[in-house]
Coordinates of C-alpha atoms and ligand atoms in Angstrom, one line a residue:
X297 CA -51.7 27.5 -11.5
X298 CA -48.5 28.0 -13.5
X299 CA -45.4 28.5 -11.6
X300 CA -41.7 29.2 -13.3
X301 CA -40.5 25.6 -11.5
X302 CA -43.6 23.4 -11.7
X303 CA -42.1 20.4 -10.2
X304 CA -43.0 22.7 -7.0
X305 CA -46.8 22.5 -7.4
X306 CA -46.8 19.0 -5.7
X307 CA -50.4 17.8 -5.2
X308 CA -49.6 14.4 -3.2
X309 CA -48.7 13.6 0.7
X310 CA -44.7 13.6 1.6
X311 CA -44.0 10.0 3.6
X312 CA -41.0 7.9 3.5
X313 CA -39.4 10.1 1.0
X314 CA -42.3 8.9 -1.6
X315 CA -45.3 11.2 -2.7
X316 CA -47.8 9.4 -2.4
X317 CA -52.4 9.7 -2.3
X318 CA -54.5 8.9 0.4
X319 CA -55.3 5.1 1.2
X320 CA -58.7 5.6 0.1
X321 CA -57.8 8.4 -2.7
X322 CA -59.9 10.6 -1.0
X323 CA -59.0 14.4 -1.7
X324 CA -59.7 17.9 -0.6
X325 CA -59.6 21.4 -2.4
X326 CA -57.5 23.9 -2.2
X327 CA -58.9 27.4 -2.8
X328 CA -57.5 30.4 -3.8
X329 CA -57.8 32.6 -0.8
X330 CA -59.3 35.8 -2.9
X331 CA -61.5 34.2 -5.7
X332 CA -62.3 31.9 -3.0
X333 CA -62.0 29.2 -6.5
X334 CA -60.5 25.7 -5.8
X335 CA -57.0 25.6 -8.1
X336 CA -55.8 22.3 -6.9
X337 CA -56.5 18.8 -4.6
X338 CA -54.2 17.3 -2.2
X339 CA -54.7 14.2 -0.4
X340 CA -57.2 14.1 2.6
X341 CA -55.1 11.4 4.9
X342 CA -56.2 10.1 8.4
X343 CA -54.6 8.0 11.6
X344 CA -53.4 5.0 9.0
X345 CA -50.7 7.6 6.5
X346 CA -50.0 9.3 9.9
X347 CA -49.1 6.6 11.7
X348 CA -47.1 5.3 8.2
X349 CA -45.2 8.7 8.3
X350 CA -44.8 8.3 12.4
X351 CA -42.9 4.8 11.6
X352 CA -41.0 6.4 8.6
X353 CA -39.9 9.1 10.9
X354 CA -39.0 6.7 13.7
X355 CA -37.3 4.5 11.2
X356 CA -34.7 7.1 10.0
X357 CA -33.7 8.7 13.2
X358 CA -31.3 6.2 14.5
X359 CA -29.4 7.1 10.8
X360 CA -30.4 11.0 10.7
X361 CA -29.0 11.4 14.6
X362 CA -25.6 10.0 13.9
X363 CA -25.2 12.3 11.3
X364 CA -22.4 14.5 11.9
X365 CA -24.2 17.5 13.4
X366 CA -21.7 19.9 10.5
X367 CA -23.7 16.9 7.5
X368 CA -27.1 17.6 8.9
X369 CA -26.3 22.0 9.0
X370 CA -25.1 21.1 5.2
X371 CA -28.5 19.9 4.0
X372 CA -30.4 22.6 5.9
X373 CA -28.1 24.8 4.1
X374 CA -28.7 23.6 0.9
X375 CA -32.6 23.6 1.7
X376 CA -32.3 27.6 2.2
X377 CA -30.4 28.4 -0.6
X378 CA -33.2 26.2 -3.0
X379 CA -36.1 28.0 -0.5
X380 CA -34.4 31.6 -1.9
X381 CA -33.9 30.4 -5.3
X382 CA -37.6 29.1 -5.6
X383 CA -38.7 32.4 -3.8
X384 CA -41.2 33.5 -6.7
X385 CA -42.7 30.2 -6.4
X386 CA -43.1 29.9 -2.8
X387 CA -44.6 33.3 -2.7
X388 CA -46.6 33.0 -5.1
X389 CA -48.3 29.6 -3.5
X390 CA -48.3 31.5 -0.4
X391 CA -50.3 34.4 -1.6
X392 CA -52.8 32.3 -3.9
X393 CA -53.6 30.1 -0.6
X394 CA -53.2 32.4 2.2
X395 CA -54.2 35.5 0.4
X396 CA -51.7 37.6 1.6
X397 CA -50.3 40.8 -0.5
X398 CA -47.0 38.9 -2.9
X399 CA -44.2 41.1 -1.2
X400 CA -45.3 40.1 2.2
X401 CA -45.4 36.3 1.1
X402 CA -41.5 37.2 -0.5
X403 CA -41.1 38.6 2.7
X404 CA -41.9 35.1 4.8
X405 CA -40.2 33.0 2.2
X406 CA -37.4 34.9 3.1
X407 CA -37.9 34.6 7.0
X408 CA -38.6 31.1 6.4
X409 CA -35.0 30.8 4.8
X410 CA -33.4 32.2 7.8
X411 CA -34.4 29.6 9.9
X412 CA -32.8 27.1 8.0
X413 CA -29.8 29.0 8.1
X414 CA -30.1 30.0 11.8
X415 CA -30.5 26.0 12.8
X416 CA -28.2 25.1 9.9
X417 CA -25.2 27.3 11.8
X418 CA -27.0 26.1 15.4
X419 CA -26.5 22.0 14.7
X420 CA -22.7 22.6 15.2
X421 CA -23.4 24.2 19.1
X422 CA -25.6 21.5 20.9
X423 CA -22.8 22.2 23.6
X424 CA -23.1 20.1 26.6
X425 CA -21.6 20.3 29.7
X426 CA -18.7 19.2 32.0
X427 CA -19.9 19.9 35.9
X428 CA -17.1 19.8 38.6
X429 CA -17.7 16.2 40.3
X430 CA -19.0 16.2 43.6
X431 CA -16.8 13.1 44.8
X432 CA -12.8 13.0 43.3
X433 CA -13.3 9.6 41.3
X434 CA -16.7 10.8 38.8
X435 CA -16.7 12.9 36.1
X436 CA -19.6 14.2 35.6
X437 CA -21.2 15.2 31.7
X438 CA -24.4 16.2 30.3
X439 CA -25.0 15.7 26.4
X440 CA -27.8 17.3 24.4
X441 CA -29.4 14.7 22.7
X442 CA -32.8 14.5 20.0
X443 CA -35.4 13.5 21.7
X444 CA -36.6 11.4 18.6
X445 CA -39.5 11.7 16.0
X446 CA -41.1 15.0 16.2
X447 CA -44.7 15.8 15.2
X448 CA -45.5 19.4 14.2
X449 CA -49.3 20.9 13.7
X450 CA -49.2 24.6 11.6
X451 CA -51.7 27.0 11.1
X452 CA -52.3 28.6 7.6
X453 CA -51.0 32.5 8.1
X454 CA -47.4 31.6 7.9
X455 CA -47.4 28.8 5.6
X456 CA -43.9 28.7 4.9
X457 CA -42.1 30.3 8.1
X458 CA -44.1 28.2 10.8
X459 CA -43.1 25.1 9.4
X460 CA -39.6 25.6 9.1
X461 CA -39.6 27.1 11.9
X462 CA -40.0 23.8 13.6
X463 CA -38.8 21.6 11.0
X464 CA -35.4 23.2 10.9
X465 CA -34.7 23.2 14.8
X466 CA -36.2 19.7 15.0
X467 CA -33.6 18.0 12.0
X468 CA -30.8 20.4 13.5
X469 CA -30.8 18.9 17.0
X470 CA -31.0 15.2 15.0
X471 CA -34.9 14.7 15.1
X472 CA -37.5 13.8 12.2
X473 CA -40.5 15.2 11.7
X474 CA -43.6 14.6 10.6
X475 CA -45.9 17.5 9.6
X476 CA -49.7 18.7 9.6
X477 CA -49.9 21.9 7.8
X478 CA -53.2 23.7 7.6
X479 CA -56.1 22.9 5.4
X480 CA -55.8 26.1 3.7
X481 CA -52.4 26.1 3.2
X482 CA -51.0 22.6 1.9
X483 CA -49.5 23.3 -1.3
X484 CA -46.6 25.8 0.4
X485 CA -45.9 22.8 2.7
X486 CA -45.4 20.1 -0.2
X487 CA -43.4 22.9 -1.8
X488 CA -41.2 23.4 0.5
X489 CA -41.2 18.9 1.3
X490 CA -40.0 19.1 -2.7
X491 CA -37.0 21.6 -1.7
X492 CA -36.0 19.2 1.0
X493 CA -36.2 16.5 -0.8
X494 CA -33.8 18.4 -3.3
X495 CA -31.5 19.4 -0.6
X496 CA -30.6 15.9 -0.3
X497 CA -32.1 14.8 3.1
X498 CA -32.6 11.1 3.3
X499 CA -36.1 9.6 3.2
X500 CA -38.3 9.9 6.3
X501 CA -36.8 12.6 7.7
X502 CA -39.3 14.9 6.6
X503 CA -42.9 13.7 6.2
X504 CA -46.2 15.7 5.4
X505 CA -50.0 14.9 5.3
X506 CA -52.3 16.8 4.0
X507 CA -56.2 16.3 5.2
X508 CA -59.1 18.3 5.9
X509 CA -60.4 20.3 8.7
X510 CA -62.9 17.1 9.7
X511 CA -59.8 15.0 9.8
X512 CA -57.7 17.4 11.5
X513 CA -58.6 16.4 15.0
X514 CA -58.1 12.4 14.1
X515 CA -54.7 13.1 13.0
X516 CA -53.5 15.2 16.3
X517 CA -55.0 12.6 18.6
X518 CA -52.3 10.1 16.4
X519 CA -49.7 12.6 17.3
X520 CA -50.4 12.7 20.9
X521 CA -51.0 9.1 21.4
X522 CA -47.7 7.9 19.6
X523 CA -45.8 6.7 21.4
X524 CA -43.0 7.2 18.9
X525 CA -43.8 11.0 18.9
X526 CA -41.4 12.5 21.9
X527 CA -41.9 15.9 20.8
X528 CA -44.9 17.9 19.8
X529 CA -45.4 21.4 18.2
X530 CA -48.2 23.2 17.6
X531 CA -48.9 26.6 16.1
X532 CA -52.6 27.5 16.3
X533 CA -55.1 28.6 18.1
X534 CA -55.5 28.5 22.7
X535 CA -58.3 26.3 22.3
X536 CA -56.9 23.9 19.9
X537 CA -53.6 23.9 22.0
X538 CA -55.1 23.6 25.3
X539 CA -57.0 20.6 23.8
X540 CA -53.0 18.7 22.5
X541 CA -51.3 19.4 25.5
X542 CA -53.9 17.1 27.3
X543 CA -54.1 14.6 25.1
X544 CA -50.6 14.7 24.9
X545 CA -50.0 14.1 28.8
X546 CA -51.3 10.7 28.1
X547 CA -48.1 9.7 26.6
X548 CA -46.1 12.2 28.6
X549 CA -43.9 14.0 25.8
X550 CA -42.3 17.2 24.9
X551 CA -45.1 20.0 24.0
X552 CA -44.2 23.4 22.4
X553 CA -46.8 25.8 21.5
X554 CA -47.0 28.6 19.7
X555 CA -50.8 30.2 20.2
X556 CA -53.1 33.4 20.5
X557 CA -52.0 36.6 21.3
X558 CA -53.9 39.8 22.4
X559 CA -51.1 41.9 21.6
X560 CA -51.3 46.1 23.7
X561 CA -50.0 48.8 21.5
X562 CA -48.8 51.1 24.3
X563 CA -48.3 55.0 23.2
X564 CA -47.0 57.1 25.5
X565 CA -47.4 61.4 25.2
X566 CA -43.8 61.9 24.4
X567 CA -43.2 59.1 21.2
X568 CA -42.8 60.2 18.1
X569 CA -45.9 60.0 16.8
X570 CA -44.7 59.6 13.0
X571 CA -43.0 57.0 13.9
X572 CA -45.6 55.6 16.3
X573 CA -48.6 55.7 13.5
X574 CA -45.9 53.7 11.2
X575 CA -44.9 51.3 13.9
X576 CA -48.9 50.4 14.3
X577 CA -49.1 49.8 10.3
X578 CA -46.6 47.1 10.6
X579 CA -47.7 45.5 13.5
X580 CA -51.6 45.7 12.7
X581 CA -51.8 45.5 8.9
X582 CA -49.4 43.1 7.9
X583 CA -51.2 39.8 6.6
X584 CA -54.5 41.8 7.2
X585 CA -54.1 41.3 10.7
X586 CA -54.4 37.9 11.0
X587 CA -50.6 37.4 12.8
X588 CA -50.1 35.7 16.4
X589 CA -48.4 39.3 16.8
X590 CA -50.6 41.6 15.4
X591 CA -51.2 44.8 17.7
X592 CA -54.6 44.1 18.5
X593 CA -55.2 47.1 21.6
X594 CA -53.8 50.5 20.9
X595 CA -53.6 52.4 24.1
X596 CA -52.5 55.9 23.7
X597 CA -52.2 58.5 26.4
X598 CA -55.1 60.6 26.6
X599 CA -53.3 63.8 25.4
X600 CA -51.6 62.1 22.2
X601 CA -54.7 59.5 22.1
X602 CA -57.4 61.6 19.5
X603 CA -54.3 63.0 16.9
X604 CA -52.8 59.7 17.1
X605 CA -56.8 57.7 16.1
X606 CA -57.2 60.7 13.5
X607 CA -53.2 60.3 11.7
X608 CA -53.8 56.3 11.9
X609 CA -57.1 56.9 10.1
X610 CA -55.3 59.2 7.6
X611 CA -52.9 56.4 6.2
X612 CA -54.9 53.4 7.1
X613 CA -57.3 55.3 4.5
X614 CA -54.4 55.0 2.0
X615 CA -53.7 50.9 2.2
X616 CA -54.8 49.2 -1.1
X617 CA -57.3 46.5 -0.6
X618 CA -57.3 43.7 -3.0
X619 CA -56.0 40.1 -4.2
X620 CA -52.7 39.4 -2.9
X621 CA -50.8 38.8 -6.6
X622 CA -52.2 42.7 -8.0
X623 CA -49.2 45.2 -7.8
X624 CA -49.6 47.7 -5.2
X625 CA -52.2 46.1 -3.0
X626 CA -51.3 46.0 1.1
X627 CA -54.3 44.2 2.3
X628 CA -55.6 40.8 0.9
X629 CA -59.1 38.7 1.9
X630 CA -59.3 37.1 5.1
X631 CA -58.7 33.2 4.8
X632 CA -62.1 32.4 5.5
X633 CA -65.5 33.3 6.2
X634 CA -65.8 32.2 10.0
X635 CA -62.7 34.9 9.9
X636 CA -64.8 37.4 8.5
X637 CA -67.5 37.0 10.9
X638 CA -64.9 37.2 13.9
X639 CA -64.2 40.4 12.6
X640 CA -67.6 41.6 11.9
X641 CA -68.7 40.8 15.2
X642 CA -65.8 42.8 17.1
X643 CA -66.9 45.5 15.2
X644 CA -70.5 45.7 15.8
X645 CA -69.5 45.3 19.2
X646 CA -67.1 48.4 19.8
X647 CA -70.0 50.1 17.8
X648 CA -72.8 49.3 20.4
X649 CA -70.9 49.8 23.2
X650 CA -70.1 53.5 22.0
X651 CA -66.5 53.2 19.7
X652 CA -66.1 56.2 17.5
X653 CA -65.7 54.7 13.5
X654 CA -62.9 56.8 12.0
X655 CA -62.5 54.1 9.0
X656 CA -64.2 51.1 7.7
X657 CA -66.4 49.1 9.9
X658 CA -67.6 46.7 7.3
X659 CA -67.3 44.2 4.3
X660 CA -65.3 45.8 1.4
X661 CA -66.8 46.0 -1.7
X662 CA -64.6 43.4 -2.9
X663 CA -66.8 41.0 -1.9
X664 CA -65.7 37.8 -1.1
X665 CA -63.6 37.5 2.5
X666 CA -62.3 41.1 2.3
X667 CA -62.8 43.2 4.8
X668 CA -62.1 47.0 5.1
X669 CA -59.3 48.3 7.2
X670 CA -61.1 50.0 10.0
X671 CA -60.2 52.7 12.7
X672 CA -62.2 52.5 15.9
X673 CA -61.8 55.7 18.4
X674 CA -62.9 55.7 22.6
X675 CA -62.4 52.0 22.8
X676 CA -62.9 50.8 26.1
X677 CA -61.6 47.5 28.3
X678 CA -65.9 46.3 28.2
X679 CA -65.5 45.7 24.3
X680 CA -64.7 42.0 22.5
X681 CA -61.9 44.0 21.0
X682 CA -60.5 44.4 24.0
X683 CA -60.6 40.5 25.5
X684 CA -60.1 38.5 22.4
X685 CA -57.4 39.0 19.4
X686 CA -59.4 40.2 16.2
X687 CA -57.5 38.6 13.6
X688 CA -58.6 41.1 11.2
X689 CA -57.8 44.7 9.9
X690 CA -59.5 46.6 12.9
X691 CA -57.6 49.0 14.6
X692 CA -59.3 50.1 18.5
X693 CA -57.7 53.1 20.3
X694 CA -58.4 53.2 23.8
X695 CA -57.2 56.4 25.6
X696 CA -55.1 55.9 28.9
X697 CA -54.3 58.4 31.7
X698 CA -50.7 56.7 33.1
X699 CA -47.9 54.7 32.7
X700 CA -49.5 52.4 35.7
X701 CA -52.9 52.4 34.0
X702 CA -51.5 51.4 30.5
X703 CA -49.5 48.5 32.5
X704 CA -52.2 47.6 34.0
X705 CA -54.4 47.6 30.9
X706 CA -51.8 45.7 28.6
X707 CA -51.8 42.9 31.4
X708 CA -55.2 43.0 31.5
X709 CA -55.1 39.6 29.6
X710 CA -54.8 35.3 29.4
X711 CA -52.5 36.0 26.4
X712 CA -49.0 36.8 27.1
X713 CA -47.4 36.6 23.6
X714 CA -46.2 40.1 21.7
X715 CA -46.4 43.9 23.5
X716 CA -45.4 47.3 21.6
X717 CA -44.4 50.2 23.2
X718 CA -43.3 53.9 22.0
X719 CA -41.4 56.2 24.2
X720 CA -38.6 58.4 23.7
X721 CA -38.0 58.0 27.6
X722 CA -35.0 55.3 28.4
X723 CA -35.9 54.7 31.7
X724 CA -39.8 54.3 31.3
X725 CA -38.8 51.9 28.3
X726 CA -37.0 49.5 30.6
X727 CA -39.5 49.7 33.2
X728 CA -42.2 48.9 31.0
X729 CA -40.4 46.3 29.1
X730 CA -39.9 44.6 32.5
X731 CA -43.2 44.8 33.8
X732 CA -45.3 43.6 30.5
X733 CA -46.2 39.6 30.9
X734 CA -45.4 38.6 27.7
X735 CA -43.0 36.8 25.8
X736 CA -42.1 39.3 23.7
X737 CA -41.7 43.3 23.9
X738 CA -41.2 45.7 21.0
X739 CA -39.8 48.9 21.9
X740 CA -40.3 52.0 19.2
X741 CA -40.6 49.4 16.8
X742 CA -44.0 47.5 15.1
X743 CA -41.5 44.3 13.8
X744 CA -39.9 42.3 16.2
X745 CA -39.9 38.4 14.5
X746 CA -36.5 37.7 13.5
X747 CA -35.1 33.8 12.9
X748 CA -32.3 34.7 15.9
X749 CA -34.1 35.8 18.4
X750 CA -36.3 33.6 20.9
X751 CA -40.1 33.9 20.1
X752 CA -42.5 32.6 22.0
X753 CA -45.3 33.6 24.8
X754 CA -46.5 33.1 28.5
X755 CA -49.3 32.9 30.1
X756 CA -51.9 31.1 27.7
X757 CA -49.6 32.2 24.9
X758 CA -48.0 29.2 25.2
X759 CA -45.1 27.1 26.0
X760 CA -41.2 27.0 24.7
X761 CA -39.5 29.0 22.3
X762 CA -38.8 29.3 18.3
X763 CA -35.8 30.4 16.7
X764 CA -32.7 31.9 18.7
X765 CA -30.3 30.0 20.3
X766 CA -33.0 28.4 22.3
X767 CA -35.4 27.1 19.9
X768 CA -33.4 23.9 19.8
X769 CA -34.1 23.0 22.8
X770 CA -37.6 22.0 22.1
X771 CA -36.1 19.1 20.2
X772 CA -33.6 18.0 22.9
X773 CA -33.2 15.9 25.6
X774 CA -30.8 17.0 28.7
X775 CA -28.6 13.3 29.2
X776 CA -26.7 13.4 32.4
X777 CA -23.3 11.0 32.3
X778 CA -22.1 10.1 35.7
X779 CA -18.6 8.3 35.2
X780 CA -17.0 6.5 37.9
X781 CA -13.0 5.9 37.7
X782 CA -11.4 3.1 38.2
X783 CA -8.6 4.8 39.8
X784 CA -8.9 7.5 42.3
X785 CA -7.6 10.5 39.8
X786 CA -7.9 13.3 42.5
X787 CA -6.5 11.3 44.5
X788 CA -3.4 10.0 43.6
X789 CA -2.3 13.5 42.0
X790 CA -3.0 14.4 45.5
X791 CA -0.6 11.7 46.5
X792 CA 1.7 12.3 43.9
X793 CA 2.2 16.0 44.9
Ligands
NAP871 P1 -56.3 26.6 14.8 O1 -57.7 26.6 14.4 O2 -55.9 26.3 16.2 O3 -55.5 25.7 13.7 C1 -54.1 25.5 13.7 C2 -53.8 24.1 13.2 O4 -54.3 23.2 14.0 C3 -54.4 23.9 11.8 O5 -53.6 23.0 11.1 C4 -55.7 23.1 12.2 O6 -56.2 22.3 11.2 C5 -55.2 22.3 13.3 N1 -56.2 21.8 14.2 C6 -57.4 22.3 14.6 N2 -58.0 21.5 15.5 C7 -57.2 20.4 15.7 C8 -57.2 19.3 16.6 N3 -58.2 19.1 17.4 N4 -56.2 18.4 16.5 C9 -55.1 18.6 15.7 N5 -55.0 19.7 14.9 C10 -56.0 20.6 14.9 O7 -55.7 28.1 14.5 P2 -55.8 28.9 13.2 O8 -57.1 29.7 13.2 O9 -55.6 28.1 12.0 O10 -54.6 29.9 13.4 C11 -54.8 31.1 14.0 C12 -54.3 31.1 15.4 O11 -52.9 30.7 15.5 C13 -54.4 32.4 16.1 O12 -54.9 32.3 17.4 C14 -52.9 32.9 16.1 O13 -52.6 33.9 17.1 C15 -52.2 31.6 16.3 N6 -50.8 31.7 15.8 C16 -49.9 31.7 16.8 C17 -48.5 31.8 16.4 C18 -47.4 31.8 17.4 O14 -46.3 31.7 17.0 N7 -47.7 32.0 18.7 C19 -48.2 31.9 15.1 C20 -49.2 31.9 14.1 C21 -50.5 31.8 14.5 P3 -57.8 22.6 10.8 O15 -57.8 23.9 10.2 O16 -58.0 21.4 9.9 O17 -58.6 22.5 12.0

């Protein structure tokens, strides 16, 4: 693969500030998500370079945290503006391993570079606090502090965005990091450790192993049984994160995680339904629907419900399927083949259980992982679609009668993560937007994600936030100061009076 800066195309493990093989030389492919052809190796590391990466981490904290917090915001700064400058690059590793369509992997290497931006700003305001004393001779202070080496586990769909995501918070509040990206997806990560690297931050701060899926499990159970590791983050699946966060309480440390939606799509009779049908584009489409976000249940009030299935139909029928770096195609391969089968299943299953196909409904001629953007009609609450996020093109409409039915249904849910909703009605926006359990709500609008605002979900969505003025505090540590004084201040100005 040739890319413009080819110092990017890094093909060795990031530890200690040195790039470096596995101890055994052992090495995995990477493939290219639509030929499905291996292009590169990377290292396939284990426990021993994770636990070397843990100690490099843990070694350059104590320096890295006494950083002025304005020095550490200068090199996250730095790391953006060389992320935007290498943006063909990054976009173009992103779309040969991830598959997805180029402008949406410009897109993320863009959202990715507002994160370091955000957290570069955000370093200078780990406030703290200054609580009125509760006896006249303390003074009483909390300070934000890093909790200390930070581990972080990211999945393959957002390559670029989900690490930084983390990695920029973590080295903002004064943590390092060490980082697990996905299989699938290594050579964005290395990318992006080379940036760094340029930016000027000091060796260990940033650390990366690569490995295979086989491995994967070896090197989270390292993570979580660290003692060095205060703080873990995961992006990924429930399973996979329900799995950390126990062997994680073993050490008892920080856990963030980012994991599974089973986002509603709620359209009520009096939206717009232009804008409604373009709203549901973005948020089902985008990255062939394999987002944490992804609309994944379209309810639609029954009178709107069959013009909205046929319109959707009509301009789903109009995305270009195809590899990811070909001008003008919107939807590229799925990553893998288990993905493909996910999708193939949800689909046979709406199909049994009496879903109308409008679109689609199988394997595009493509071949490889591709899949056909499909339109499913009469869904209903019995079908897979309905319990489990698709991660795939497949949009299901299922016809509601109320606004307390379509509540109702969009709870109907473990996941708690993104929600849509289309009304031109104020009031009904606000009361929906108040009762949906999730963590995030989109109202008239198919894109919510932005670096400054809080994302994160409830319920078996997760834990903790990313991005907004919260998404530091994954990384910190509340320290409360009680100071006793020698002298009686309150007192004697008492007196003096
Ligand atoms: P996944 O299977 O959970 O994998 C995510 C990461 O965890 C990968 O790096 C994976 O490596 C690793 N992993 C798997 N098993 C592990 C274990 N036992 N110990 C340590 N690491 C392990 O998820 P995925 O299929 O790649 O990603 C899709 C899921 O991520 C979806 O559910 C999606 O909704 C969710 N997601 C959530 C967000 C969010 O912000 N909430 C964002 C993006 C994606 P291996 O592949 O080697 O197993």
């Amino acid at each position: 693969m040739q890319l413009a800066d080819s110092d990017l195309l890094r093909t060795e493990g990031f530890v200690d500030g040195r790039w470096c093989p596995a101890d055994d030389r052992s090495e995995v492919a990477v493939v290219n998500a639509a030929s499905r052809e291996a292009f590169a190796t990377v290292p396939r590391m284990g426990p021993a370079e994770t636990t070397r990466a843990i100690a490099a981490a843990a070694a350059a904290f104590p320096v890295w945290k006494r950083l002025l917090a304005h020095e550490r915001g200068h090199v996250l700064r730095r790391w953006s503006e060389l992320v935007r400058e290498a943006a063909d690059d990054l976009a173009r590793l992103i779309t040969a391993e991830g598959g997805k369509p180029l402008a949406e992997a410009r897109g993320e290497v863009t959202y990715a570079a507002g994160f370091l931006e955000w957290f570069a700003e955000e370093a200078r305001r780990a406030y703290g606090e200054i609580i009125p004393p509760h006896q006249t001779d303390k003074r009483l202070l909390v300070l934000q502090q890093p909790v200390g080496v930070a581990a972080a586990i990211t999945p393959w769909n957002f390559p670029a965005a989900m690490i930084v995501r983390k990695a920029a918070a973590a080295l903002a509040a004064g943590c390092t990091m060490v980082v697990k990206p996905a299989p699938q997806t290594p050579l964005t990560a290395l990318a992006l450790a080379a940036l760094a690297e340029r930016a000027g931050l000091p060796a260990g701060v940033l650390n990366v192993v690569t490995t295979d899926a086989a491995t994967s499990p070896a090197i989270g159970e390292t993570f979580c049984r660290s003692r060095s590791v205060r703080a873990l983050s995961f992006t990924g699946s429930t399973a996979v994160g329900t799995l950390l966060a126990a062997q994680a309480a073993a050490t008892v440390k920080k856990v963030s995680l980012e994991l599974g939606g089973n986002a509603p799509f709620v359209v009520f009779a009096d939206a717009d339904l232009d804008a409604a049908v373009e709203g549901a584009i973005a948020a089902k489409f985008r990255n062939a629907g394999q987002t944490c976000v992804c609309a994944n249940r379209f309810y639609v009030e029954a009178p709107l419900a069959d013009a909205f299935a046929r319109q959707l139909a009509e301009r789903v029928g109009g995305l270009q399927v195809g590899s990811g770096d070909t001008d003008g195609v919107t939807v590229g391969p799925l990553i893998d083949e288990r993905g493909l089968a996910k999708v193939e299943r949800h689909v046979a299953d709406a199909e049994a259980r009496g879903g109308t196909l409008l679109l689609g409904g199988h394997r595009h001629p493509l071949g490889g992982t591709f899949f056909a953007p499909t339109v499913i009609a009469g869904a209903t609450s019995e079908m897979l679609i309905a319990q489990e996020e698709t991660f795939g093109p497949v949009a299901a409409v299922f016809p509601f009668q109320d606004e307390a039915e379509a509540v109702t249904l969009a709870n109907a849910t473990d996941a708690g993560l993104a929600s849509y909703c289309y009304t031109r009605d104020l009031s009904r926006a606000f009361r929906v937007a108040e009762a949906f359990d999730y963590g995030m709500v989109g109202i008239n609008t198919g894109m919510l994600s932005t670096p400054v605002a809080p994302f994160g979900g409830v319920k078996a969505s997760g834990l903790g936030r990313e991005g907004g003025r919260h998404g530091m505090e994954e990384y910190q540590e509340l320290k409360y100061v009680c100071l006793h004084l020698d002298d009686d201040v309150g007192a004697s100005a008492a007196r003096s009076r």
